[in-house]
Amino acid sequence: MGMHLAVVGGGVIGLSAAWSCARAGWRVTLLDPAPCSGASWVAGGMLAPVTETWPGEEDLLELGVASVRDWASFAADLERDSGLGAGLRAEGTVVAATGSGDRAELDTLAEHLARLGRPVQRLSGRELRRLEPAIGPDVRGGLSVPDDLAVDNRTLLDALLVACSRAGVVLERRAATAVLDDGERVTGVRCADRADRADGADGPDVHADAVLVAAGAHSSSLHPSLDGLVRPVKGEILRLTRRAGALAPPSRTVRALVDGRPVYAVPRDAPGHGDLVVGATTSENGFDTEVTVGGVRDLLRDAERILPGIAEYALTESAAGLRPGSRDNLPLIGATGPDGLFVATGHGRNGMLLAPVTAAAVVALVDRKPVPDVVRPADPARFALSGATAAEGS
Ligand code: GLY
């Protein structure tokens, strides 16, 4: 019997890692009271390292570019193993700007990318409308970024769950409450006895040779070595469905700046998944997942400035998810705390994008092999010193 890995968290990162480790020969148990829910279920699904980039986040850009490059083969493997579509869309992304301030902001982004050797194509409003007739007359210019892709997050999660099951991953629908160790090594995971409550009686512990914490925004409470490393960053998102007579949605992801506020619209084509996902707000209110009136109003107002035809669509879903935010926006992928404890969390806005590169890195980590160079900056050890300093100062 192979070595036993317990994976805590059934979102895109936990499922991708569990599936990949099972394929690599590990006996895997996945712990989640409600797999495929949470932030991964709510997500917009952009695979957008370039259009999500920010000056000062070059390590994250490199990691994202490596992962988007791996996405096609990740999707092909997943489709082969699950027998289902992976939901990858290869149409690319455009970015639109309305006023002169927004256009200046996009110029700054384009110049930054050119300095990094990643030039993007600048387009006039008319050129953007030629590519995407759904874009309205308020848009005066923008960018084309054909290598920023998208995935239907719900199609992807369905395929990952089936691939995990076919690869022999055992799913336990219970909430993990703590990673257990004997002072030197991990020994397993303590879990609630039932799926529907994490605060009731403990059930039997899950014993394991190695534990991967991939519990998104909930990761920090599971072991003292993870304390304070991840915080919840709320995002509200809408799903719109085209009604008879309404204009067709765009075929690409359309991102935009509207009077300085970012908004995006990602097309979908799977039945029942809506035709357009519009997102997303950003706020920090602890573990609050209520959708606010102001959030819905802002998203609809800004999206309609860019895509006026959506006024005739039905608003079929609103939801909020908790992005797992790290202190420097880079994820945490590596070993931490007692021997045998690994972490893959803190992916912030980029969980879907970074799933392939994270899953491959986790296989290397649990097999005690070096991770690819591009993943090294994500080692949680980077916070060991600053964590100690913060604790001393408090
Ligand atoms: N990746 C988009 C978002 O987090 O809203």
Coordinates of C-alpha atoms and ligand atoms in Angstrom, one line a residue:
M1 CA 0.0 0.0 0.0
G2 CA 1.4 3.5 -1.0
M3 CA 2.1 6.4 1.4
H4 CA -1.1 8.1 2.6
L5 CA -1.7 11.8 1.9
A6 CA -4.5 13.7 3.5
V7 CA -5.6 16.8 1.5
V8 CA -7.7 19.4 3.4
G9 CA -9.9 21.3 1.0
G10 CA -11.9 20.4 -2.0
G11 CA -11.7 23.5 -4.1
V12 CA -9.8 23.8 -7.4
I13 CA -6.4 23.6 -5.7
G14 CA -7.1 20.7 -3.3
L15 CA -8.9 18.7 -6.1
S16 CA -6.1 19.3 -8.6
A17 CA -3.4 18.4 -6.1
A18 CA -5.3 15.3 -4.9
W19 CA -5.8 14.0 -8.4
S20 CA -2.2 14.7 -9.4
C21 CA -0.8 13.0 -6.3
A22 CA -3.1 10.0 -6.8
R23 CA -1.8 9.7 -10.4
A24 CA 1.7 9.8 -9.0
G25 CA 1.1 6.8 -6.7
W26 CA -0.1 8.3 -3.4
R27 CA -3.0 6.9 -1.5
V28 CA -5.1 10.1 -1.1
T29 CA -7.9 11.1 1.2
L30 CA -9.6 14.4 0.5
L31 CA -11.4 16.1 3.4
D32 CA -14.1 18.6 2.7
P33 CA -17.7 18.8 4.0
A34 CA -18.8 20.4 0.7
P35 CA -16.3 19.9 -2.1
C36 CA -16.6 22.1 -5.2
S37 CA -18.2 24.9 -3.2
G38 CA -16.7 28.1 -1.8
A39 CA -14.5 30.5 -3.8
S40 CA -13.9 27.9 -6.6
W41 CA -17.6 27.6 -7.2
V42 CA -18.2 31.3 -7.3
A43 CA -15.1 32.2 -9.4
G44 CA -15.1 34.1 -12.7
G45 CA -12.6 31.6 -14.1
M46 CA -10.1 34.0 -15.8
L47 CA -6.7 32.5 -16.6
A48 CA -5.2 35.9 -16.9
P49 CA -1.6 36.4 -15.6
V50 CA -1.0 39.4 -17.9
T51 CA -4.2 41.4 -17.4
E52 CA -4.2 40.7 -13.6
T53 CA -0.6 41.9 -13.2
W54 CA 0.5 44.8 -11.2
P55 CA 3.9 46.5 -11.0
G56 CA 6.0 45.0 -8.2
E57 CA 4.3 41.5 -8.6
E58 CA 6.7 40.1 -11.2
D59 CA 7.2 36.8 -9.4
L60 CA 3.4 36.3 -9.6
L61 CA 3.4 37.2 -13.3
E62 CA 6.1 34.6 -14.1
L63 CA 4.2 32.0 -12.0
G64 CA 1.0 32.8 -13.8
V65 CA 2.6 32.8 -17.3
A66 CA 4.1 29.3 -16.5
S67 CA 0.7 28.0 -15.4
V68 CA -1.3 29.4 -18.3
R69 CA 1.2 27.7 -20.6
D70 CA 0.5 24.4 -18.8
W71 CA -3.2 24.8 -18.9
A72 CA -3.9 23.1 -22.3
S73 CA -2.1 19.9 -21.3
F74 CA -3.6 20.0 -17.8
A75 CA -7.1 20.2 -19.4
A76 CA -6.3 17.4 -21.9
D77 CA -5.1 15.1 -19.1
L78 CA -8.2 15.9 -17.1
E79 CA -10.5 15.3 -20.0
R80 CA -8.8 11.9 -20.6
D81 CA -9.0 10.9 -16.9
S82 CA -12.6 12.1 -16.3
G83 CA -14.2 11.6 -19.6
L84 CA -15.7 15.1 -19.2
G85 CA -14.9 18.5 -20.7
A86 CA -12.5 20.7 -18.7
G87 CA -14.2 23.9 -19.7
L88 CA -11.1 25.7 -21.1
R89 CA -11.8 28.6 -23.5
A90 CA -9.0 29.8 -25.8
E91 CA -10.6 33.0 -27.2
G92 CA -8.4 35.3 -25.3
T93 CA -9.0 38.6 -23.5
V94 CA -9.6 42.3 -24.3
V95 CA -9.3 45.2 -21.9
A96 CA -11.5 48.2 -22.4
A97 CA -11.2 51.8 -21.0
T98 CA -13.8 54.6 -21.1
G99 CA -12.5 58.0 -19.9
S100 CA -9.0 59.5 -20.3
G101 CA -7.9 58.5 -16.8
D102 CA -8.8 54.8 -17.5
R103 CA -6.9 55.0 -20.8
A104 CA -3.9 56.4 -19.1
E105 CA -4.0 53.6 -16.6
L106 CA -4.0 51.0 -19.4
D107 CA -1.1 52.9 -21.1
T108 CA 0.9 52.5 -17.9
L109 CA 0.1 48.8 -17.8
A110 CA 1.0 48.3 -21.5
E111 CA 4.4 50.2 -20.9
H112 CA 5.1 48.1 -17.8
L113 CA 4.4 44.9 -19.7
A114 CA 6.6 46.1 -22.6
R115 CA 9.5 46.7 -20.2
L116 CA 9.1 43.1 -19.0
G117 CA 9.3 41.9 -22.6
R118 CA 5.6 41.1 -22.8
P119 CA 4.2 43.6 -25.2
V120 CA 0.4 43.8 -25.7
Q121 CA -1.5 45.2 -28.6
R122 CA -3.2 48.6 -28.1
L123 CA -6.6 49.0 -29.8
S124 CA -8.9 51.9 -30.6
G125 CA -12.5 51.7 -29.5
R126 CA -13.5 51.0 -33.1
E127 CA -11.0 48.1 -33.3
L128 CA -12.3 46.7 -30.1
R129 CA -15.9 46.8 -31.4
R130 CA -14.8 45.1 -34.6
L131 CA -13.5 42.2 -32.4
E132 CA -16.4 42.3 -30.0
P133 CA -19.5 43.9 -31.3
A134 CA -21.1 43.7 -27.9
I135 CA -18.7 46.5 -26.7
G136 CA -20.5 49.8 -26.5
P137 CA -19.7 53.4 -27.7
D138 CA -18.4 54.6 -24.3
V139 CA -15.3 52.5 -24.8
R140 CA -12.6 54.7 -26.3
G141 CA -9.6 52.3 -26.4
G142 CA -8.0 49.3 -24.9
L143 CA -5.7 46.2 -25.2
S144 CA -5.8 42.8 -26.8
V145 CA -4.2 40.0 -24.8
P146 CA -4.9 36.8 -26.7
D147 CA -2.9 34.5 -24.3
D148 CA -5.0 35.4 -21.3
L149 CA -7.6 32.6 -21.3
A150 CA -10.6 31.5 -19.3
V151 CA -12.2 28.3 -17.9
D152 CA -15.7 27.5 -16.9
N153 CA -15.0 26.9 -13.2
R154 CA -18.1 24.7 -12.6
T155 CA -17.4 22.5 -15.6
L156 CA -13.8 22.2 -14.4
L157 CA -14.8 21.3 -10.8
D158 CA -17.2 18.6 -12.1
A159 CA -14.3 17.1 -14.1
L160 CA -11.8 17.3 -11.2
L161 CA -14.2 15.5 -8.9
V162 CA -14.7 12.6 -11.3
A163 CA -11.0 12.4 -12.1
C164 CA -10.2 12.2 -8.4
S165 CA -12.7 9.5 -7.9
R166 CA -11.4 7.5 -10.9
A167 CA -7.8 7.9 -9.6
G168 CA -8.8 6.4 -6.3
V169 CA -9.0 9.5 -4.1
V170 CA -11.2 8.8 -1.1
L171 CA -13.6 11.7 -0.4
E172 CA -14.5 12.2 3.3
R173 CA -17.3 14.8 3.6
R174 CA -16.2 16.1 7.0
A175 CA -14.7 19.4 8.1
A176 CA -11.0 19.3 9.2
T177 CA -10.5 21.1 12.5
A178 CA -6.7 20.7 13.0
V179 CA -3.6 19.2 11.5
L180 CA -2.1 16.8 14.1
D181 CA 1.6 16.3 14.8
D182 CA 3.8 14.6 17.4
G183 CA 6.1 17.6 17.8
E184 CA 8.3 16.5 14.9
R185 CA 6.1 14.9 12.2
V186 CA 2.5 15.3 11.1
T187 CA 0.4 12.3 12.1
G188 CA -2.9 13.2 10.5
V189 CA -6.0 15.5 10.6
R190 CA -8.7 15.9 13.3
C191 CA -12.1 16.2 11.8
A192 CA -15.7 17.0 12.9
D193 CA -17.9 13.9 13.1
R194 CA -20.4 15.3 10.6
A195 CA -20.3 17.2 7.3
D196 CA -22.7 19.9 8.5
R197 CA -20.8 21.3 11.4
A198 CA -17.1 22.0 12.2
D199 CA -17.8 23.0 15.8
G200 CA -19.5 19.8 17.1
A201 CA -18.0 16.6 18.3
D202 CA -14.8 15.3 16.7
G203 CA -15.1 12.1 14.6
P204 CA -12.2 9.7 14.1
D205 CA -8.9 11.3 13.2
V206 CA -7.6 10.6 9.7
H207 CA -4.0 9.3 10.0
A208 CA -1.6 10.2 7.3
D209 CA 2.1 10.2 6.4
A210 CA 1.7 13.7 4.9
V211 CA -0.9 16.4 5.0
L212 CA -1.6 19.1 2.4
V213 CA -3.6 22.1 3.6
A214 CA -5.4 23.6 0.6
A215 CA -8.4 25.0 2.5
G216 CA -8.3 28.5 0.8
A217 CA -9.3 31.3 3.1
H218 CA -9.9 28.8 6.0
S219 CA -6.3 27.5 5.9
S220 CA -4.7 29.7 8.7
S221 CA -6.7 28.1 11.6
L222 CA -5.6 24.5 10.9
H223 CA -2.1 24.6 12.3
P224 CA -0.1 27.1 14.4
S225 CA 2.6 27.3 11.6
L226 CA -0.1 28.7 9.3
D227 CA -1.4 31.3 11.7
G228 CA -1.9 34.7 10.1
L229 CA -0.6 33.7 6.7
V230 CA -4.0 33.8 4.8
R231 CA -7.0 36.1 5.2
P232 CA -10.4 36.2 3.5
V233 CA -10.9 38.7 0.7
K234 CA -14.5 38.9 -0.3
G235 CA -15.6 39.1 -4.0
E236 CA -19.2 39.4 -5.2
I237 CA -20.0 38.1 -8.7
L238 CA -23.1 37.9 -10.9
R239 CA -24.3 35.5 -13.5
L240 CA -26.4 36.9 -16.4
T241 CA -28.4 34.9 -18.9
R242 CA -29.3 36.1 -22.4
R243 CA -33.0 36.5 -23.1
A244 CA -34.7 36.1 -26.4
G245 CA -33.9 39.2 -28.6
A246 CA -30.9 40.4 -26.5
L247 CA -27.5 41.0 -28.2
A248 CA -25.1 38.1 -28.1
P249 CA -22.5 38.1 -25.4
P250 CA -18.8 38.7 -26.2
S251 CA -16.8 35.6 -27.3
R252 CA -13.7 36.7 -25.3
T253 CA -13.2 37.8 -21.7
V254 CA -13.8 41.6 -21.5
R255 CA -12.1 43.4 -18.7
A256 CA -12.5 47.1 -18.2
L257 CA -11.8 50.1 -16.1
V258 CA -14.7 52.3 -15.6
D259 CA -13.9 55.6 -13.8
G260 CA -11.0 53.7 -12.1
R261 CA -13.1 50.7 -11.0
P262 CA -12.2 47.3 -12.5
V263 CA -14.9 45.1 -13.9
Y264 CA -14.9 41.9 -16.0
A265 CA -17.3 39.8 -18.0
V266 CA -16.4 36.2 -18.8
P267 CA -18.5 34.3 -21.3
R268 CA -19.9 30.8 -20.6
D269 CA -21.5 28.3 -22.9
A270 CA -22.4 25.3 -20.7
P271 CA -26.2 25.0 -20.3
G272 CA -27.3 26.3 -16.9
H273 CA -24.1 28.2 -16.1
G274 CA -25.3 31.6 -17.3
D275 CA -24.0 33.3 -20.5
L276 CA -21.9 35.9 -18.8
V277 CA -20.1 36.0 -15.4
V278 CA -19.7 39.6 -14.2
G279 CA -17.3 40.4 -11.4
A280 CA -16.0 41.2 -9.0
T281 CA -16.0 43.4 -6.0
T282 CA -13.2 43.3 -3.5
S283 CA -13.6 43.9 0.3
E284 CA -12.3 42.6 3.6
N285 CA -15.0 41.9 6.2
G286 CA -13.8 38.6 7.7
F287 CA -15.8 35.5 6.7
D288 CA -18.8 37.5 5.4
T289 CA -20.3 36.0 2.2
E290 CA -23.5 38.0 2.0
V291 CA -24.1 39.8 -1.4
T292 CA -24.7 43.5 -0.9
V293 CA -27.0 45.8 -2.8
G294 CA -24.1 48.2 -3.4
G295 CA -22.0 45.4 -4.8
V296 CA -24.6 44.3 -7.3
R297 CA -25.4 47.9 -8.3
D298 CA -21.7 48.8 -8.9
L299 CA -21.1 45.6 -11.0
L300 CA -24.2 46.1 -13.1
R301 CA -23.6 49.8 -13.7
D302 CA -20.0 49.4 -14.7
A303 CA -20.6 46.3 -16.8
E304 CA -23.5 48.0 -18.7
R305 CA -21.2 51.0 -19.6
I306 CA -19.0 48.5 -21.4
L307 CA -21.6 46.0 -22.7
P308 CA -24.9 47.9 -23.0
G309 CA -26.7 44.9 -24.3
I310 CA -26.7 43.2 -20.9
A311 CA -29.6 45.5 -19.9
E312 CA -31.8 42.9 -21.6
Y313 CA -30.3 39.9 -19.9
A314 CA -31.7 38.1 -16.9
L315 CA -29.8 38.4 -13.6
T316 CA -29.8 34.7 -12.7
E317 CA -27.4 34.5 -9.8
S318 CA -25.5 36.6 -7.4
A319 CA -22.9 35.1 -5.0
A320 CA -19.9 36.0 -2.9
G321 CA -16.7 34.0 -2.4
L322 CA -13.7 34.4 -0.2
R323 CA -10.4 34.7 -2.0
P324 CA -7.5 33.4 0.1
G325 CA -5.3 36.5 0.4
S326 CA -1.6 36.2 1.3
R327 CA 0.5 39.1 2.7
D328 CA 2.3 39.7 -0.6
N329 CA -0.3 38.3 -3.1
L330 CA 2.0 35.4 -4.0
P331 CA 0.5 32.0 -3.1
L332 CA 2.0 29.8 -0.4
I333 CA 3.2 26.5 -1.9
G334 CA 5.7 24.5 0.1
A335 CA 6.6 22.7 3.3
T336 CA 5.9 24.4 6.6
G337 CA 5.9 23.5 10.3
P338 CA 6.4 19.8 11.3
D339 CA 7.9 17.3 8.8
G340 CA 5.3 16.1 6.3
L341 CA 3.1 19.2 6.4
F342 CA 2.6 21.0 3.1
V343 CA 0.6 24.0 2.1
A344 CA -1.0 25.2 -1.2
T345 CA -3.1 28.2 -0.5
G346 CA -3.1 32.0 -0.6
H347 CA -3.8 32.0 -4.3
G348 CA -5.8 35.2 -4.0
R349 CA -7.4 36.2 -7.4
N350 CA -5.6 33.4 -9.2
G351 CA -6.7 30.0 -8.0
M352 CA -8.0 28.7 -11.3
L353 CA -5.0 30.1 -13.2
L354 CA -2.5 28.6 -10.8
A355 CA -4.0 25.1 -10.4
P356 CA -1.7 23.3 -13.0
V357 CA 1.5 24.7 -11.7
T358 CA 0.5 24.3 -8.0
A359 CA -0.6 20.6 -8.5
A360 CA 2.7 19.8 -10.2
A361 CA 4.6 21.5 -7.4
V362 CA 2.7 19.6 -4.8
V363 CA 3.6 16.3 -6.4
A364 CA 7.3 17.3 -6.3
L365 CA 7.0 18.4 -2.6
V366 CA 5.4 15.3 -1.3
D367 CA 7.9 13.2 -3.2
R368 CA 10.7 15.3 -1.6
K369 CA 11.9 16.6 -4.9
P370 CA 12.7 20.2 -5.8
V371 CA 9.9 22.4 -7.1
P372 CA 10.4 24.2 -10.4
D373 CA 12.4 27.5 -10.1
V374 CA 9.3 29.6 -10.9
V375 CA 7.5 28.2 -7.8
R376 CA 10.3 28.9 -5.4
P377 CA 9.3 32.5 -4.5
A378 CA 6.0 31.0 -3.3
D379 CA 7.8 29.0 -0.5
P380 CA 6.0 29.9 2.8
A381 CA 9.5 30.1 4.4
R382 CA 9.7 33.6 3.1
F383 CA 7.4 34.7 6.0
A384 CA 9.3 32.8 8.7
L385 CA 11.5 35.8 9.6
S386 CA 8.8 38.5 9.2
G387 CA 6.4 36.2 11.2
A388 CA 8.9 36.0 14.1
T389 CA 9.4 39.8 13.9
A390 CA 5.6 40.5 14.0
A391 CA 5.2 38.1 17.0
E392 CA 8.0 39.7 18.9
G393 CA 6.7 43.2 18.2
S394 CA 3.2 42.4 19.4
Ligands
GLY1 N1 -9.7 36.5 -10.6 C1 -10.7 37.5 -10.5 C2 -11.2 37.8 -9.1 O1 -10.7 37.3 -8.2 O2 -12.2 38.5 -9.0

